[in-house]
mmCIF file of C-alpha atoms in Angstrom:
data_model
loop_
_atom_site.group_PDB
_atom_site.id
_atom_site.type_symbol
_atom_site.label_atom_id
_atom_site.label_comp_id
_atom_site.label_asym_id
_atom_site.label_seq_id
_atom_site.Cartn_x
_atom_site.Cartn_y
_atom_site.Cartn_z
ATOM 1 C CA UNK A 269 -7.536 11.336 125.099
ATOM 2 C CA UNK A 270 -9.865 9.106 126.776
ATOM 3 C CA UNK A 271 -8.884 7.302 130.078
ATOM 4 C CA UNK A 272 -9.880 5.510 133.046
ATOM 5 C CA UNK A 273 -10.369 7.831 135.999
ATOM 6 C CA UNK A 274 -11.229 5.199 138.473
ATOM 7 C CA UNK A 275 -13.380 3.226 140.821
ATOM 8 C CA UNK A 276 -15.960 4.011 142.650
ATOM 9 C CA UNK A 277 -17.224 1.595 145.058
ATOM 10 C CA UNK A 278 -20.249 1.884 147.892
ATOM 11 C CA UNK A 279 -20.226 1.229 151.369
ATOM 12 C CA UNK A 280 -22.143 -1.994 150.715
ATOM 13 C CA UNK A 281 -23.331 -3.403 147.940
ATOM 14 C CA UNK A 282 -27.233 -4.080 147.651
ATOM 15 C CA UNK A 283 -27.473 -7.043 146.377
ATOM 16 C CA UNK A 284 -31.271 -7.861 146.964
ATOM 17 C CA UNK A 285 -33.175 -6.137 144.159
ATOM 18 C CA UNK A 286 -36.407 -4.998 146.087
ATOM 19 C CA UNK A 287 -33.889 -2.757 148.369
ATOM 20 C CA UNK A 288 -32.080 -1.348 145.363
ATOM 21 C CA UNK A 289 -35.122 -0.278 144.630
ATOM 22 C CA UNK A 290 -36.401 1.112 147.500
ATOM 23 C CA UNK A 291 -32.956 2.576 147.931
ATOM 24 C CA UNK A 292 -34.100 4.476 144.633
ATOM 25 C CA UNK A 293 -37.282 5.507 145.726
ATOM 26 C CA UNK A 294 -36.058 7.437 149.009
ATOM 27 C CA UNK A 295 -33.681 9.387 146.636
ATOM 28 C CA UNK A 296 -36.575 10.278 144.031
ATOM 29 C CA UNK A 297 -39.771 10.292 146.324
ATOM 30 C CA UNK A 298 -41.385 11.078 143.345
ATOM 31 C CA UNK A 299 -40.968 7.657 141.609
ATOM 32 C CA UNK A 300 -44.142 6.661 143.587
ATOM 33 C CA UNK A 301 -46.518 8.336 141.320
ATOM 34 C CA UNK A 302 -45.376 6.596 137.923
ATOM 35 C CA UNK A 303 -45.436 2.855 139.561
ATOM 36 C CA UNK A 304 -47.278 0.834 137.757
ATOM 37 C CA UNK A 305 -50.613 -0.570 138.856
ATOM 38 C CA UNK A 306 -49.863 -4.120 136.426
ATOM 39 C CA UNK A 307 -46.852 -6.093 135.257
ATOM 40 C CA UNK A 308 -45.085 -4.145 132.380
ATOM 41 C CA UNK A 309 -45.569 -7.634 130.786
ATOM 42 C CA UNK A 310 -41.613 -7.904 129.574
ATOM 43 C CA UNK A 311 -40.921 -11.075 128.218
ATOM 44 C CA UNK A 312 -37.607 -11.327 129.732
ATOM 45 C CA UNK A 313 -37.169 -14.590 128.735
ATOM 46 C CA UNK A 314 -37.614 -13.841 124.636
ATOM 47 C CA UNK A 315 -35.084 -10.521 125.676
ATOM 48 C CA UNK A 316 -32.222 -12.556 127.178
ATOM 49 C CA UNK A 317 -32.487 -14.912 124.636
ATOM 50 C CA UNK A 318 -31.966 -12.527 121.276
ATOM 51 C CA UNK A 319 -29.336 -11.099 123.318
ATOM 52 C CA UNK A 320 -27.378 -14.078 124.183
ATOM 53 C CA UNK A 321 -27.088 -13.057 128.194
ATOM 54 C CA UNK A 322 -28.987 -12.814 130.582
ATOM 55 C CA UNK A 323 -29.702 -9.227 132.508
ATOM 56 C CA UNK A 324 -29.793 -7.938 136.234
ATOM 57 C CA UNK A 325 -32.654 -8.778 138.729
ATOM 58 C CA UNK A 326 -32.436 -5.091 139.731
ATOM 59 C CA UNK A 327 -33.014 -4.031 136.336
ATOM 60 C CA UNK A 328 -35.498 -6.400 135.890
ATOM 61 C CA UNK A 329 -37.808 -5.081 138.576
ATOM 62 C CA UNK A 330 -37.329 -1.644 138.056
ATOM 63 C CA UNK A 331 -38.537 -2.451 134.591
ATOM 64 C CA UNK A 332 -41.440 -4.204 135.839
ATOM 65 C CA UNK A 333 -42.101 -1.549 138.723
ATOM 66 C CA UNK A 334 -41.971 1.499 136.143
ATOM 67 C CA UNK A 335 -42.165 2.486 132.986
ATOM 68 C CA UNK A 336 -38.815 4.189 131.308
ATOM 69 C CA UNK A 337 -37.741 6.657 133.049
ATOM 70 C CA UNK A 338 -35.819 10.244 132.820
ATOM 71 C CA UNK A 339 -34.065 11.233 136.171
ATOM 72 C CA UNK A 340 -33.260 15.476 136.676
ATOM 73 C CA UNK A 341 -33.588 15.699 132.789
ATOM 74 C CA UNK A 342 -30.766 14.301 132.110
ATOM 75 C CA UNK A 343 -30.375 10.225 132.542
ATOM 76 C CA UNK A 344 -32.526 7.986 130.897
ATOM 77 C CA UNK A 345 -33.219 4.149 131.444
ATOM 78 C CA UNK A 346 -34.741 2.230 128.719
ATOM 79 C CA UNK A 347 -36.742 -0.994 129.056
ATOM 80 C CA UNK A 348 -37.942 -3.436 126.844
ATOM 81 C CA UNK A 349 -41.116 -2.717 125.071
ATOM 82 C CA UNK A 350 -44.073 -5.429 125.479
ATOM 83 C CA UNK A 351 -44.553 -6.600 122.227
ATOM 84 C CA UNK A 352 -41.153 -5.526 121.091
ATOM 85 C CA UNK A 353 -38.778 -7.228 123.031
ATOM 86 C CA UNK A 354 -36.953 -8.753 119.988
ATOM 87 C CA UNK A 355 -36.495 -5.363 118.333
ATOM 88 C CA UNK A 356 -35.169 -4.035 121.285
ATOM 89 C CA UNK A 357 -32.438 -6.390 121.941
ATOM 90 C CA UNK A 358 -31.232 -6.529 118.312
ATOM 91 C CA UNK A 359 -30.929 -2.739 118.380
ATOM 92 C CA UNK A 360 -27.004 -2.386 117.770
ATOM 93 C CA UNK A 361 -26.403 1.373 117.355
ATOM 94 C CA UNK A 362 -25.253 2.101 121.176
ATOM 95 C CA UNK A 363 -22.911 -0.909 120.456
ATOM 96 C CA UNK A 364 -21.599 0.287 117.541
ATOM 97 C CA UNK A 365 -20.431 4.188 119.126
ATOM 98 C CA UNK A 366 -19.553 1.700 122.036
ATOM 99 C CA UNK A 367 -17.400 -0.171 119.602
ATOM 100 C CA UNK A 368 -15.976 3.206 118.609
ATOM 101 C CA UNK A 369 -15.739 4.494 122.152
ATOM 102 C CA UNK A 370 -13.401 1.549 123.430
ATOM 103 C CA UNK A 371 -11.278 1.128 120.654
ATOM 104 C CA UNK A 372 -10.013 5.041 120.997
ATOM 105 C CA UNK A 373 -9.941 4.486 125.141
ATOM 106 C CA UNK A 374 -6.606 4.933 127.087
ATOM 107 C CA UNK A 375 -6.975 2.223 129.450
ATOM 108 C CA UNK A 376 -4.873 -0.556 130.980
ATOM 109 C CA UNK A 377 -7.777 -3.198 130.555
ATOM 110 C CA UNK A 378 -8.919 -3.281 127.134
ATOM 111 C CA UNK A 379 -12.745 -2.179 127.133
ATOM 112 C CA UNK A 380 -14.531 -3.984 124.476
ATOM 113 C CA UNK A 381 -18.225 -3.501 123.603
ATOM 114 C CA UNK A 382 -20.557 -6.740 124.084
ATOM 115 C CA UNK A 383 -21.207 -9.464 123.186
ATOM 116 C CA UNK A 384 -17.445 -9.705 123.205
ATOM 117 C CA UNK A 385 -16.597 -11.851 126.826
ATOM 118 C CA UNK A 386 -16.740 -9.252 129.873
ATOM 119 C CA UNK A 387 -18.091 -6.764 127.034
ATOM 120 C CA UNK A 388 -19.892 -3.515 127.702
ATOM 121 C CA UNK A 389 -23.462 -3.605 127.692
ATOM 122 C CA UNK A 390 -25.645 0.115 127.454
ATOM 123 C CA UNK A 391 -28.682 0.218 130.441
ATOM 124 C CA UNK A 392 -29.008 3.778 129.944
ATOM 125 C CA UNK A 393 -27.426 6.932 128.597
ATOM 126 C CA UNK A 394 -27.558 10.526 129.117
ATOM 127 C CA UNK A 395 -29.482 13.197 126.866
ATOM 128 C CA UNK A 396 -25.802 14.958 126.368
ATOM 129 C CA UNK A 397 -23.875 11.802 125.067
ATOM 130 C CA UNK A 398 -23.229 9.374 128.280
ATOM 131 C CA UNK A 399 -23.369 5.881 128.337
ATOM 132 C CA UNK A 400 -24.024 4.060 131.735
ATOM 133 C CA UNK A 401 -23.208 0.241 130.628
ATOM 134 C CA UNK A 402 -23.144 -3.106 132.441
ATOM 135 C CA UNK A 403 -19.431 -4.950 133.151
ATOM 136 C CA UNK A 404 -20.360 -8.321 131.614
ATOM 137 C CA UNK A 405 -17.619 -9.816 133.081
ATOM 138 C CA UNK A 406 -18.576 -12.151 135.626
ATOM 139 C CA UNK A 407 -21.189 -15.156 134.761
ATOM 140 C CA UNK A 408 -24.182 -14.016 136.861
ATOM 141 C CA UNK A 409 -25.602 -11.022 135.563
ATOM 142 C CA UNK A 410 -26.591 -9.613 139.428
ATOM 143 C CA UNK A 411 -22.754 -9.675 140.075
ATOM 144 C CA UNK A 412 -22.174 -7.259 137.307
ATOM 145 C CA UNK A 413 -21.082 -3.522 138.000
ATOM 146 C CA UNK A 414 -21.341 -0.511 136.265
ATOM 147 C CA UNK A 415 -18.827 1.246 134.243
ATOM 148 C CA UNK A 416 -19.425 5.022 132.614
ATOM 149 C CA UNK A 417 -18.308 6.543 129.880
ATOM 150 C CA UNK A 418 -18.814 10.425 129.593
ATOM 151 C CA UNK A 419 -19.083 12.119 126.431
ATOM 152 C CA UNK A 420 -16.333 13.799 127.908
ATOM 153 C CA UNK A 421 -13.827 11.097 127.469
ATOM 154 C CA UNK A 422 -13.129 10.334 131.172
ATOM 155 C CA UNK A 423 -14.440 6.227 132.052
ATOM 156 C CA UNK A 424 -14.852 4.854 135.416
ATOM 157 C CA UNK A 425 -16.088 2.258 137.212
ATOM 158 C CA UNK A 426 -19.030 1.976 139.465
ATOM 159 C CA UNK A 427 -18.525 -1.508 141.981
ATOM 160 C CA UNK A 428 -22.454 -1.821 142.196
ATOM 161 C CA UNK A 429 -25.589 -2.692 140.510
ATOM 162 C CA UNK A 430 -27.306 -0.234 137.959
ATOM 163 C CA UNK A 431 -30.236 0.695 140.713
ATOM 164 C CA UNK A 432 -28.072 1.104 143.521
ATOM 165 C CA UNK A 433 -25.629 3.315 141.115
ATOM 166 C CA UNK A 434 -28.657 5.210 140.166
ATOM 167 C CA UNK A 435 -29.850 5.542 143.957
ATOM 168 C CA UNK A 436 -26.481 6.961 144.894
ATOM 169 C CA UNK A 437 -25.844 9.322 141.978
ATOM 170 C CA UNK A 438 -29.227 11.366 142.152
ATOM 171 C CA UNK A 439 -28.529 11.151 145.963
ATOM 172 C CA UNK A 440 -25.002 12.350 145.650
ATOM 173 C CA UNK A 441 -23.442 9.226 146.777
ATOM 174 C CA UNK A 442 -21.157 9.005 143.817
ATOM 175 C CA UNK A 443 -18.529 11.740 142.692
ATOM 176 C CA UNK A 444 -19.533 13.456 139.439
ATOM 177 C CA UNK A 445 -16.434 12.298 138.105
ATOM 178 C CA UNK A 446 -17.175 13.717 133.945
ATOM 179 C CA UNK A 447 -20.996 14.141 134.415
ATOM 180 C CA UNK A 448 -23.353 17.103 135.971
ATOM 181 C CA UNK A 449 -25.284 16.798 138.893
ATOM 182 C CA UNK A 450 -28.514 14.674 138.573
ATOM 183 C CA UNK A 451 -31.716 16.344 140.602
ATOM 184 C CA UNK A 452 -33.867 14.335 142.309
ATOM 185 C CA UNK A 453 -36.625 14.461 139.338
ATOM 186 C CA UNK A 454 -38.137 11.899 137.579
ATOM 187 C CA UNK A 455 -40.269 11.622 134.672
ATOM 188 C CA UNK A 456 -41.568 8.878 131.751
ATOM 189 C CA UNK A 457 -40.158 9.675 128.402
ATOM 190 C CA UNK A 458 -42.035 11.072 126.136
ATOM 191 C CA UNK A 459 -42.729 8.192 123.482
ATOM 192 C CA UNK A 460 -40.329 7.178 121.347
ATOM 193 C CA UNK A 461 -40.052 4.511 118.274
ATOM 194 C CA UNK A 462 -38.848 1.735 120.311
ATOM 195 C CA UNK A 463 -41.395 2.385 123.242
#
């Protein structure tokens, strides 16, 4: 039942992270008023190594620019913890309803979950089931693109960054192939167990 509906793929990549992020912030003017005013403190280096890889320098600011964040009630991105960046990255249960998730997908390229080479890797998920995961495939981490899997059992791929792909779904950039329309909101999280 589940199958690869396709790619999508923007008119040009950003591949500087500051104007991902500023892409972001035109989108969700509201973003301004949950920047940080100090480093998040992420120890990226202890993160990348309990995960084996290492991860996006769009991700990486946004992480260091914001705390978690919810977008139009709906998406939420995760970042490390200070203090419990170990315990983050050894947290397997998205991998393992990833693992799950591929091995019942109707696709032409075999979709695997990671660490496996080219493996899926969760960034964020939706409060109804999504999961927005990295590409692993290629070896730099900012050459990765995005690849979503809807609790609806459609897949597709996203041929950009996670905070470009986040820029052009609130701002209606991308086709809701499988997933609602995300509003323009933002919000922290309220606090959970691994924040």
């Amino acid at each position: 039942m589940d199958a690869l509906i396709g790619t999508q793929t923007p008119d040009r990549r950003l591949t500087d992270p500051a104007t991902a992020v500023a892409a972001l912030e035109r989108v969700v003017p509201e973003l301004g008023r949950l920047r940080r005013t100090a480093s998040s403190g992420i120890d990226w280096a202890q993160v990348e190594r309990y995960l084996g890889v290492g991860l996006p320098s769009d991700y990486k600011l946004l992480a260091g620019t914001y705390p978690s964040l919810v977008f139009g009630d709906f998406l939420h991105v995760g970042f490390p913890p200070h203090g419990r960046e170990k315990a983050w990255a050894e947290d397997t249960s998205d991998l393992e309803i990833l693992a799950e998730w591929c091995q019942d997908a109707e696709t032409t390229v075999p979709l695997r979950p990671f660490p496996a080479p080219g493996g899926l890797l969760p960034w964020a998920t939706s409060y109804q089931g999504d999961y927005f995961l990295w590409h692993t495939r290629e070896a730099d981490p900012d050459e990765w693109t995005i690849t979503v899997a809807s609790r609806n059992g459609g897949w597709w791929h996203y041929a950009g960054g996670a905070v470009q792909f986040l820029a052009d779904l609130v701002g209606g950039s991308v086709a809701l192939w499988e997933l609602p329309p995300v509003w323009p909101s933002v919000r922290a999280p309220a606090r959970s167990r691994a924040e």
